[in-house]
Every structure is written in structure tokens, then in C-alpha cells.
Amino acid sequence: MLNESSRQRDFPALSGKDYFNTAAEGITPTAVLDALHRYGQDKLLGMDGRELHAKVWDSAKQHIARSYGLTADEVSLCSCSSEAYNLAALALGLREGDEVVINDLDFPAGATPWLHEQCPATVKVWRAREWSLRIEDLIPLLGPRTRLVTTSLVSFFNGHKVNLPEMVGTVRRHCPALISVDVTQALGRIPLDLRDVDLIVSSTHKWILASHGGGLVGVPSSSAARLTAPAGGWFHLENAFDADRFEHAVAKQGAASFSVGMPNYPAVYAVEAGLRYIQSVGVETIDAHCRPLVRMCLDELKRLPVELITPDHPDHLAGIVAFMHPDAQRIYDALHQQNIHVMCHAGRLRIAIHGYNDQASVERLIDVLRKTL
């Protein structure tokens, strides 16, 4: 992943391509494709394959737990991050007068469950200034009625990385709220310190290089009673097939309550393989490789006639650099014609740098940008 030899071996699809769109779609290594094939072979066994599925499920939970700094009993999988947040909304059981704090750099999955008319809570928005979320702007939003503060660790929009220890400490000092953190744009790319976070959520098809159809959920045991989803189903129930099953439903506590139905085993196989691959390389190694590339990209963009929207501060940088330009689509098309892949949306161009990128590819990106602009 970190040199040309391993890149050619593990990511043959990237041959002749400069890929900077991992924040949207990660490129799966051959190990993940092999795992999906293994799922297919296990599925051909019919019911006998269930035992093999269960072993991969348990292994995937071990890898998730290692990534989150939790135990295997404190993590589980659902179908996507959006499902995780909707189940969290059920678990919270919000009432009139309760308050939820979201922010305007967040992905819709973590913000929109609280914005529907059916949600009785008052939503407060932690707004960015100069493309950065500042702790001093969060404090006035917190109070005795705050039930939840939710944020992405790294913003999908501009790559801003929240100072999580500072944010967690601030919330704990000023209100009794639970803290939810979406690590979709961080997991597999930067080292994580998720201590004292109540709910951890991640998608699976980006930086951990797995497939669609998965949502990784972490709930430490200390928060399990307050984050148990009262959803229908069977896989997450203690008494799904007991004699009293038509009298009442008893959900498993915490993260396990978020796995409401038959697991999406193809995604589970892919998650297990993707996390195994990332952990074999080492997130710290990936970050050490990518950090200077992010800095080089940021510094070069500052020389170009674009509006940089990624805060230029080392504490707030992860793997994403983004900028605005009135001719964003033309720029995107010029890059794509050179087989350089970035994200373009609503006048914003987003560059995502992972372990399969190198200095030469960043230099090609900047060179084409310079000529196009």
C-alpha cells in the first residue's frame, strides 16, 4: 500500500490512475475481493455456511473493537451509518424540552434524524467560523437540557478535524449530554483516541477499503443502558425465540441492540478483511506516510487562485483537503481526462490522500491543476 510494489500487488485497479477520492469511495485491495469470494463460497454451503459466517462476524467485531479502543462486546454492525443514527434516535427517546447539538460541517446522516418534525427536541447548530469549529462557539449551546452532542471527527465537507479531547472535556463540564462521534472520514487513516465517547459510528466503504452495506457501531459499557435501541427485529433481541416472544421484546444492551436483523454478511466479510489489511499496514504508518503529502498539497493549493476551505492548522488536518472555485466542474473534467480522480460537488473540489497515494501522484495533481487554472 505504501510503495509501488505493494500498490501494484494489492491494488491492481489503480494502475495508471491517480486516485484522490477515498473520502467518497475507497479502492478495495485484493484481500477484500478475496474475502467477498470466500463469502460466496461459504454461502453455497447453505445453512452449514452460517457457522462460517458467525466466525467472520466474531473476527470482524474483534477488529472493530481494536480500532475503536473498546471490547468486542461493546461493538457491533448494522447496515450503514444512517441506520445507526436513526436507531440512536430511538434509543434516546427524546422529549419536548430536550436539546441536541449538531454542526454545519457534518454529514447529513448524523444531523438529520433530529431535524424531522416528529423529533420533539430543539436542535442547536454549532456553526463553523472560517471553516473551523471553535470550542468557544460550542459552550453557549450547552446546558442542563442538552441530551446529545454529535459530530464527525473529520468533516466530509472540508476535512476539518475536531479537537476531540477538548470537545469531550468541554461537553462534560457544561452539560449531561451523551457524545456521538462519526469516524467515517478518520477510521483507517489517522490514529484514534475515542476515550469517553458514548457512541461511535462509521461507514465501511471509504478509508477502511471495505464494501458498502456496513455500519460500525461502538457503545462503551458505561453508556449501554442509555443507548439501547428499542427496535423490532430478532438478531439483537435476548428473547427472539423464547416462549414469551409474543408478550414483550427484550433488546440486548448497547451496541448489540443496533444489529436489528440478519447481518449483511458480504459486508461483514469485507469489513473483516479491510480492517485486517489496514491494521497489518498500521494506521500510524499510513498517517506518517500521508501527513507530508497532505501538507504539500495544502501548501501548493495556497499558491493557486482557489478558495481553500480546509483550515491550515496541523491539529485540524487529517486526510482531506478541499477548495472552492467557480469553474469547479471544468477543473474536475480536466483532472478526470488525465485519469486523476477527485470529488466535485456544488462548486467544491475535495482531495483525499490515503496510503496508496505518493508524492509523484500529488505532484501530477498539482501540475494539472496549475495548468488548468
Tab-separated table of C-alpha atoms in Angstrom:
chain	number	residue	atom	x	y	z
A	1	MET	CA	0.000	0.000	0.000
A	2	LEU	CA	2.813	2.415	0.870
A	3	ASN	CA	5.190	1.681	-2.015
A	4	GLU	CA	4.934	0.938	-5.710
A	5	SER	CA	5.454	-2.796	-5.297
A	6	SER	CA	2.705	-3.307	-2.719
A	7	ARG	CA	0.445	-0.891	-4.572
A	8	GLN	CA	0.707	-2.920	-7.783
A	9	ARG	CA	0.217	-6.165	-5.869
A	10	ASP	CA	-2.695	-5.134	-3.650
A	11	PHE	CA	-4.420	-2.507	-5.830
A	12	PRO	CA	-4.074	-3.515	-9.479
A	13	ALA	CA	-7.134	-1.368	-10.315
A	14	LEU	CA	-5.025	1.723	-9.573
A	15	SER	CA	-2.545	1.029	-12.354
A	16	GLY	CA	-2.217	4.213	-14.421
A	17	LYS	CA	-4.641	6.068	-12.162
A	18	ASP	CA	-4.092	8.807	-9.562
A	19	TYR	CA	-6.932	8.268	-7.124
A	20	PHE	CA	-7.776	11.022	-4.611
A	21	ASN	CA	-11.419	10.228	-3.897
A	22	THR	CA	-11.178	7.818	-0.962
A	23	ALA	CA	-13.376	10.131	1.135
A	24	ALA	CA	-16.196	9.061	-1.196
A	25	GLU	CA	-15.172	5.540	-2.223
A	26	GLY	CA	-12.140	3.594	-1.101
A	27	ILE	CA	-10.453	1.259	-3.575
A	28	THR	CA	-10.595	-2.268	-2.199
A	29	PRO	CA	-7.388	-4.304	-2.012
A	30	THR	CA	-7.315	-7.827	-3.435
A	31	ALA	CA	-7.660	-9.140	0.137
A	32	VAL	CA	-11.183	-7.695	0.335
A	33	LEU	CA	-12.142	-9.093	-3.062
A	34	ASP	CA	-10.858	-12.481	-1.900
A	35	ALA	CA	-12.999	-12.186	1.245
A	36	LEU	CA	-16.108	-11.454	-0.820
A	37	HIS	CA	-15.363	-14.518	-2.915
A	38	ARG	CA	-14.939	-16.530	0.286
A	39	TYR	CA	-18.370	-15.333	1.420
A	40	GLY	CA	-19.823	-16.601	-1.848
A	41	GLN	CA	-18.205	-19.998	-1.356
A	42	ASP	CA	-19.479	-20.185	2.228
A	43	LYS	CA	-22.975	-19.175	1.104
A	44	LEU	CA	-23.017	-22.111	-1.314
A	45	LEU	CA	-22.937	-24.391	1.734
A	46	GLY	CA	-26.460	-23.291	2.610
A	47	MET	CA	-27.290	-23.475	6.294
A	48	ASP	CA	-23.921	-25.096	7.003
A	49	GLY	CA	-22.354	-21.802	5.939
A	50	ARG	CA	-23.927	-19.996	8.908
A	51	GLU	CA	-21.228	-21.331	11.236
A	52	LEU	CA	-18.536	-19.877	8.965
A	53	HIS	CA	-20.434	-16.565	8.745
A	54	ALA	CA	-20.552	-16.416	12.534
A	55	LYS	CA	-16.776	-16.892	12.812
A	56	VAL	CA	-16.164	-13.986	10.433
A	57	TRP	CA	-18.702	-11.887	12.366
A	58	ASP	CA	-16.794	-12.517	15.597
A	59	SER	CA	-13.457	-11.751	13.942
A	60	ALA	CA	-14.826	-8.534	12.430
A	61	LYS	CA	-16.009	-7.407	15.864
A	62	GLN	CA	-12.534	-8.029	17.262
A	63	HIS	CA	-11.014	-5.802	14.563
A	64	ILE	CA	-13.631	-3.086	15.092
A	65	ALA	CA	-13.036	-3.186	18.833
A	66	ARG	CA	-9.297	-2.811	18.307
A	67	SER	CA	-9.894	0.189	16.052
A	68	TYR	CA	-12.287	1.864	18.498
A	69	GLY	CA	-10.370	1.083	21.686
A	70	LEU	CA	-13.285	-0.988	23.027
A	71	THR	CA	-14.017	-4.655	23.701
A	72	ALA	CA	-15.760	-6.959	21.236
A	73	ASP	CA	-18.859	-6.880	23.451
A	74	GLU	CA	-19.002	-3.094	23.043
A	75	VAL	CA	-19.166	-3.064	19.228
A	76	SER	CA	-21.477	-4.358	16.543
A	77	LEU	CA	-22.501	-3.854	12.913
A	78	CYS	CA	-25.617	-2.506	11.254
A	79	SER	CA	-26.303	-1.662	7.608
A	80	CYS	CA	-24.915	1.895	7.409
A	81	SER	CA	-24.185	4.996	9.476
A	82	SER	CA	-27.632	6.432	8.711
A	83	GLU	CA	-29.303	3.388	10.249
A	84	ALA	CA	-27.042	3.711	13.294
A	85	TYR	CA	-28.127	7.296	13.910
A	86	ASN	CA	-31.814	6.539	13.416
A	87	LEU	CA	-31.517	3.720	15.949
A	88	ALA	CA	-29.706	6.083	18.291
A	89	ALA	CA	-32.657	8.459	17.996
A	90	LEU	CA	-34.937	5.625	19.075
A	91	ALA	CA	-32.646	4.776	21.973
A	92	LEU	CA	-32.572	8.364	23.256
A	93	GLY	CA	-36.355	8.688	23.403
A	94	LEU	CA	-36.156	12.473	23.194
A	95	ARG	CA	-38.927	14.586	24.704
A	96	GLU	CA	-40.186	18.143	24.466
A	97	GLY	CA	-37.603	20.435	26.013
A	98	ASP	CA	-34.628	18.200	25.227
A	99	GLU	CA	-31.837	19.691	23.122
A	100	VAL	CA	-29.474	18.232	20.535
A	101	VAL	CA	-26.336	19.961	19.223
A	102	ILE	CA	-25.247	19.322	15.621
A	103	ASN	CA	-22.832	21.305	13.430
A	104	ASP	CA	-22.795	22.707	9.924
A	105	LEU	CA	-19.702	20.795	8.772
A	106	ASP	CA	-21.298	17.422	9.437
A	107	PHE	CA	-22.599	14.771	7.062
A	108	PRO	CA	-26.416	14.526	6.841
A	109	ALA	CA	-26.531	11.074	8.468
A	110	GLY	CA	-25.549	12.416	11.862
A	111	ALA	CA	-27.589	15.616	11.698
A	112	THR	CA	-30.902	14.895	10.005
A	113	PRO	CA	-32.550	12.408	12.431
A	114	TRP	CA	-33.064	15.324	14.824
A	115	LEU	CA	-34.444	17.747	12.199
A	116	HIS	CA	-37.702	15.985	11.330
A	117	GLU	CA	-40.938	17.457	12.635
A	118	GLN	CA	-41.596	14.264	14.563
A	119	CYS	CA	-38.497	14.839	16.703
A	120	PRO	CA	-39.603	16.830	19.783
A	121	ALA	CA	-36.119	18.045	20.700
A	122	THR	CA	-34.781	21.516	19.971
A	123	VAL	CA	-31.796	21.428	17.621
A	124	LYS	CA	-28.919	23.850	18.089
A	125	VAL	CA	-26.289	24.264	15.386
A	126	TRP	CA	-22.614	24.672	16.232
A	127	ARG	CA	-21.577	26.851	13.302
A	128	ALA	CA	-18.116	26.967	11.792
A	129	ARG	CA	-16.135	30.188	11.572
A	130	GLU	CA	-13.537	30.473	8.828
A	131	TRP	CA	-14.291	26.824	8.015
A	132	SER	CA	-13.378	25.690	11.533
A	133	LEU	CA	-15.427	24.545	14.537
A	134	ARG	CA	-14.294	26.515	17.578
A	135	ILE	CA	-14.833	25.262	21.103
A	136	GLU	CA	-15.708	28.741	22.363
A	137	ASP	CA	-18.694	28.701	19.985
A	138	LEU	CA	-19.886	25.360	21.345
A	139	ILE	CA	-20.044	26.379	25.008
A	140	PRO	CA	-23.070	28.730	24.732
A	141	LEU	CA	-25.073	25.916	23.109
A	142	LEU	CA	-24.676	23.577	26.099
A	143	GLY	CA	-26.922	23.440	29.110
A	144	PRO	CA	-28.857	21.214	31.532
A	145	ARG	CA	-31.304	20.140	28.794
A	146	THR	CA	-28.648	19.072	26.270
A	147	ARG	CA	-29.162	15.354	25.657
A	148	LEU	CA	-26.785	14.773	22.748
A	149	VAL	CA	-23.802	16.456	21.105
A	150	THR	CA	-22.991	14.823	17.781
A	151	THR	CA	-20.175	15.482	15.326
A	152	SER	CA	-17.901	13.872	12.796
A	153	LEU	CA	-14.313	13.612	13.940
A	154	VAL	CA	-13.251	14.678	10.428
A	155	SER	CA	-15.642	16.696	8.289
A	156	PHE	CA	-16.592	15.159	4.956
A	157	PHE	CA	-17.060	18.698	3.632
A	158	ASN	CA	-13.637	20.252	4.146
A	159	GLY	CA	-11.536	17.808	6.163
A	160	HIS	CA	-11.630	19.838	9.384
A	161	LYS	CA	-10.643	17.605	12.314
A	162	VAL	CA	-12.306	18.353	15.626
A	163	ASN	CA	-10.063	18.574	18.686
A	164	LEU	CA	-11.902	15.654	20.253
A	165	PRO	CA	-10.319	15.585	23.740
A	166	GLU	CA	-11.008	19.307	24.119
A	167	MET	CA	-14.558	18.946	22.841
A	168	VAL	CA	-15.319	15.985	25.112
A	169	GLY	CA	-13.914	17.796	28.133
A	170	THR	CA	-15.963	20.888	27.339
A	171	VAL	CA	-19.200	18.921	26.987
A	172	ARG	CA	-18.602	17.037	30.232
A	173	ARG	CA	-18.001	20.282	32.142
A	174	HIS	CA	-21.072	22.096	30.834
A	175	CYS	CA	-23.889	19.552	30.402
A	176	PRO	CA	-25.026	15.939	30.954
A	177	ALA	CA	-25.228	15.108	27.235
A	178	LEU	CA	-24.168	11.935	25.505
A	179	ILE	CA	-21.451	12.423	22.895
A	180	SER	CA	-21.684	10.820	19.460
A	181	VAL	CA	-18.747	10.810	17.031
A	182	ASP	CA	-18.799	9.698	13.402
A	183	VAL	CA	-15.316	8.472	12.463
A	184	THR	CA	-16.124	7.595	8.836
A	185	GLN	CA	-13.543	10.065	7.464
A	186	ALA	CA	-10.918	9.092	10.049
A	187	LEU	CA	-11.063	5.334	10.621
A	188	GLY	CA	-8.208	3.624	8.803
A	189	ARG	CA	-6.478	6.912	8.015
A	190	ILE	CA	-5.447	8.590	11.297
A	191	PRO	CA	-4.827	7.241	14.810
A	192	LEU	CA	-7.920	7.468	17.005
A	193	ASP	CA	-8.358	8.365	20.660
A	194	LEU	CA	-12.052	7.866	21.396
A	195	ARG	CA	-11.957	7.798	25.176
A	196	ASP	CA	-15.121	8.994	26.940
A	197	VAL	CA	-17.199	8.977	23.738
A	198	ASP	CA	-20.633	7.395	24.190
A	199	LEU	CA	-21.493	6.431	20.604
A	200	ILE	CA	-19.019	5.754	17.791
A	201	VAL	CA	-20.248	5.278	14.219
A	202	SER	CA	-18.522	4.649	10.916
A	203	SER	CA	-19.352	3.754	7.339
A	204	THR	CA	-17.353	0.954	5.742
A	205	HIS	CA	-16.740	1.832	2.087
A	206	LYS	CA	-14.191	4.622	2.456
A	207	TRP	CA	-10.843	4.671	4.289
A	208	ILE	CA	-11.007	1.079	5.619
A	209	LEU	CA	-11.326	-0.052	1.986
A	210	ALA	CA	-14.238	-2.440	2.556
A	211	SER	CA	-17.652	-2.581	0.839
A	212	HIS	CA	-20.977	-0.801	1.039
A	213	GLY	CA	-23.662	-2.115	3.337
A	214	GLY	CA	-21.998	-1.812	6.720
A	215	GLY	CA	-22.177	0.488	9.719
A	216	LEU	CA	-19.708	0.046	12.574
A	217	VAL	CA	-21.153	0.894	15.986
A	218	GLY	CA	-19.345	1.267	19.288
A	219	VAL	CA	-21.006	1.878	22.661
A	220	PRO	CA	-18.847	1.533	25.794
A	221	SER	CA	-20.459	-0.485	28.556
A	222	SER	CA	-20.762	2.636	30.716
A	223	SER	CA	-23.206	4.099	28.155
A	224	ALA	CA	-25.003	0.907	27.127
A	225	ALA	CA	-28.100	1.410	29.259
A	226	ARG	CA	-28.704	4.857	27.762
A	227	LEU	CA	-28.008	3.733	24.191
A	228	THR	CA	-30.087	0.611	23.732
A	229	ALA	CA	-32.331	0.777	20.668
A	230	PRO	CA	-35.950	-0.403	21.203
A	231	ALA	CA	-36.328	-1.643	17.631
A	232	GLY	CA	-38.180	-4.592	16.218
A	233	GLY	CA	-36.280	-7.497	14.733
A	234	TRP	CA	-34.662	-10.627	16.098
A	235	PHE	CA	-30.867	-10.723	15.858
A	236	HIS	CA	-30.499	-8.030	18.517
A	237	LEU	CA	-33.088	-9.459	20.918
A	238	GLU	CA	-32.428	-11.550	24.003
A	239	ASN	CA	-35.772	-13.379	23.728
A	240	ALA	CA	-36.435	-13.522	19.975
A	241	PHE	CA	-37.335	-17.234	20.103
A	242	ASP	CA	-38.252	-17.700	23.758
A	243	ALA	CA	-41.707	-18.698	24.975
A	244	ASP	CA	-42.535	-15.087	25.881
A	245	ARG	CA	-41.519	-13.668	22.490
A	246	PHE	CA	-45.084	-12.550	21.650
A	247	GLU	CA	-45.546	-10.850	25.008
A	248	HIS	CA	-42.603	-8.443	25.033
A	249	ALA	CA	-39.260	-7.821	23.322
A	250	VAL	CA	-36.020	-7.591	25.300
A	251	ALA	CA	-33.174	-5.893	23.428
A	252	LYS	CA	-29.546	-6.688	24.046
A	253	GLN	CA	-27.758	-3.773	25.679
A	254	GLY	CA	-25.718	-1.090	23.927
A	255	ALA	CA	-24.033	-1.712	20.580
A	256	ALA	CA	-25.621	-5.146	20.140
A	257	SER	CA	-29.062	-3.512	20.003
A	258	PHE	CA	-28.055	-1.776	16.746
A	259	SER	CA	-27.814	-5.106	14.845
A	260	VAL	CA	-31.531	-5.392	14.284
A	261	GLY	CA	-31.798	-8.090	11.631
A	262	MET	CA	-29.935	-10.669	9.598
A	263	PRO	CA	-26.385	-9.326	9.226
A	264	ASN	CA	-25.236	-8.252	5.804
A	265	TYR	CA	-22.603	-10.974	5.737
A	266	PRO	CA	-20.944	-9.923	2.455
A	267	ALA	CA	-20.208	-6.555	4.086
A	268	VAL	CA	-19.080	-8.289	7.283
A	269	TYR	CA	-16.558	-10.364	5.318
A	270	ALA	CA	-15.346	-7.198	3.566
A	271	VAL	CA	-15.079	-5.249	6.844
A	272	GLU	CA	-13.106	-8.030	8.489
A	273	ALA	CA	-10.690	-8.192	5.553
A	274	GLY	CA	-10.426	-4.418	5.143
A	275	LEU	CA	-9.661	-3.766	8.793
A	276	ARG	CA	-7.274	-6.710	8.899
A	277	TYR	CA	-5.426	-5.229	5.911
A	278	ILE	CA	-5.318	-1.702	7.364
A	279	GLN	CA	-4.119	-2.992	10.733
A	280	SER	CA	-1.425	-5.116	9.096
A	281	VAL	CA	-0.021	-1.979	7.473
A	282	GLY	CA	-0.598	0.115	10.616
A	283	VAL	CA	-2.681	3.277	10.874
A	284	GLU	CA	0.273	5.126	12.402
A	285	THR	CA	2.398	4.087	9.404
A	286	ILE	CA	-0.308	5.212	6.980
A	287	ASP	CA	-0.625	8.562	8.746
A	288	ALA	CA	3.137	9.128	8.798
A	289	HIS	CA	3.244	8.438	5.056
A	290	CYS	CA	0.279	10.646	4.203
A	291	ARG	CA	0.802	13.619	6.524
A	292	PRO	CA	3.594	15.228	4.450
A	293	LEU	CA	1.587	14.635	1.271
A	294	VAL	CA	-1.407	16.452	2.767
A	295	ARG	CA	0.861	19.312	3.831
A	296	MET	CA	2.443	19.512	0.376
A	297	CYS	CA	-0.973	19.532	-1.304
A	298	LEU	CA	-2.265	22.228	1.050
A	299	ASP	CA	0.787	24.431	0.599
A	300	GLU	CA	0.653	24.156	-3.178
A	301	LEU	CA	-3.059	24.955	-3.283
A	302	LYS	CA	-2.349	28.149	-1.337
A	303	ARG	CA	-0.282	29.284	-4.330
A	304	LEU	CA	-3.177	28.820	-6.743
A	305	PRO	CA	-6.186	31.091	-7.402
A	306	VAL	CA	-8.669	28.988	-5.403
A	307	GLU	CA	-10.600	29.469	-2.168
A	308	LEU	CA	-9.082	26.997	0.255
A	309	ILE	CA	-11.698	25.800	2.763
A	310	THR	CA	-9.551	23.385	4.767
A	311	PRO	CA	-8.153	25.067	7.906
A	312	ASP	CA	-4.371	25.331	7.720
A	313	HIS	CA	-3.531	24.096	11.195
A	314	PRO	CA	-1.774	20.776	11.909
A	315	ASP	CA	-4.150	19.914	14.763
A	316	HIS	CA	-7.138	20.122	12.409
A	317	LEU	CA	-5.725	18.225	9.414
A	318	ALA	CA	-6.475	14.610	8.548
A	319	GLY	CA	-6.708	13.191	5.029
A	320	ILE	CA	-8.920	15.682	3.191
A	321	VAL	CA	-8.063	18.978	1.506
A	322	ALA	CA	-10.844	20.972	-0.183
A	323	PHE	CA	-11.272	24.193	-2.112
A	324	MET	CA	-13.964	26.200	-3.898
A	325	HIS	CA	-13.814	27.579	-7.431
A	326	PRO	CA	-16.488	28.994	-9.783
A	327	ASP	CA	-15.226	26.699	-12.563
A	328	ALA	CA	-15.112	23.593	-10.382
A	329	GLN	CA	-16.756	21.335	-12.962
A	330	ARG	CA	-14.319	22.395	-15.695
A	331	ILE	CA	-11.399	21.736	-13.342
A	332	TYR	CA	-12.815	18.343	-12.389
A	333	ASP	CA	-13.258	17.394	-16.047
A	334	ALA	CA	-9.668	18.389	-16.844
A	335	LEU	CA	-8.364	16.261	-13.985
A	336	HIS	CA	-10.548	13.309	-14.914
A	337	GLN	CA	-9.334	13.426	-18.504
A	338	GLN	CA	-5.832	12.871	-17.099
A	339	ASN	CA	-7.118	9.928	-15.003
A	340	ILE	CA	-6.808	11.965	-11.798
A	341	HIS	CA	-9.820	11.308	-9.593
A	342	VAL	CA	-11.154	13.813	-7.037
A	343	MET	CA	-14.625	14.744	-5.777
A	344	CYS	CA	-16.588	17.623	-7.281
A	345	HIS	CA	-19.826	18.841	-5.724
A	346	ALA	CA	-21.573	22.217	-5.553
A	347	GLY	CA	-18.504	24.223	-6.540
A	348	ARG	CA	-16.261	22.318	-4.142
A	349	LEU	CA	-13.349	20.102	-5.122
A	350	ARG	CA	-12.195	17.624	-2.499
A	351	ILE	CA	-8.887	15.781	-2.470
A	352	ALA	CA	-8.462	12.731	-0.228
A	353	ILE	CA	-4.981	11.301	0.379
A	354	HIS	CA	-4.541	7.693	1.548
A	355	GLY	CA	-1.702	5.193	1.793
A	356	TYR	CA	-1.894	4.222	-1.869
A	357	ASN	CA	-1.062	7.799	-2.920
A	358	ASP	CA	2.525	9.009	-3.217
A	359	GLN	CA	4.473	12.213	-3.803
A	360	ALA	CA	4.622	11.732	-7.575
A	361	SER	CA	0.825	11.441	-7.798
A	362	VAL	CA	0.335	14.587	-5.711
A	363	GLU	CA	2.794	16.424	-7.944
A	364	ARG	CA	0.832	15.337	-11.052
A	365	LEU	CA	-2.381	16.531	-9.446
A	366	ILE	CA	-0.938	19.947	-8.657
A	367	ASP	CA	0.670	20.233	-12.096
A	368	VAL	CA	-2.643	19.615	-13.889
A	369	LEU	CA	-4.428	21.986	-11.524
A	370	ARG	CA	-1.855	24.707	-12.182
A	371	LYS	CA	-2.167	24.329	-15.961
A	372	THR	CA	-5.956	24.196	-15.826
A	373	LEU	CA	-6.277	27.268	-13.640
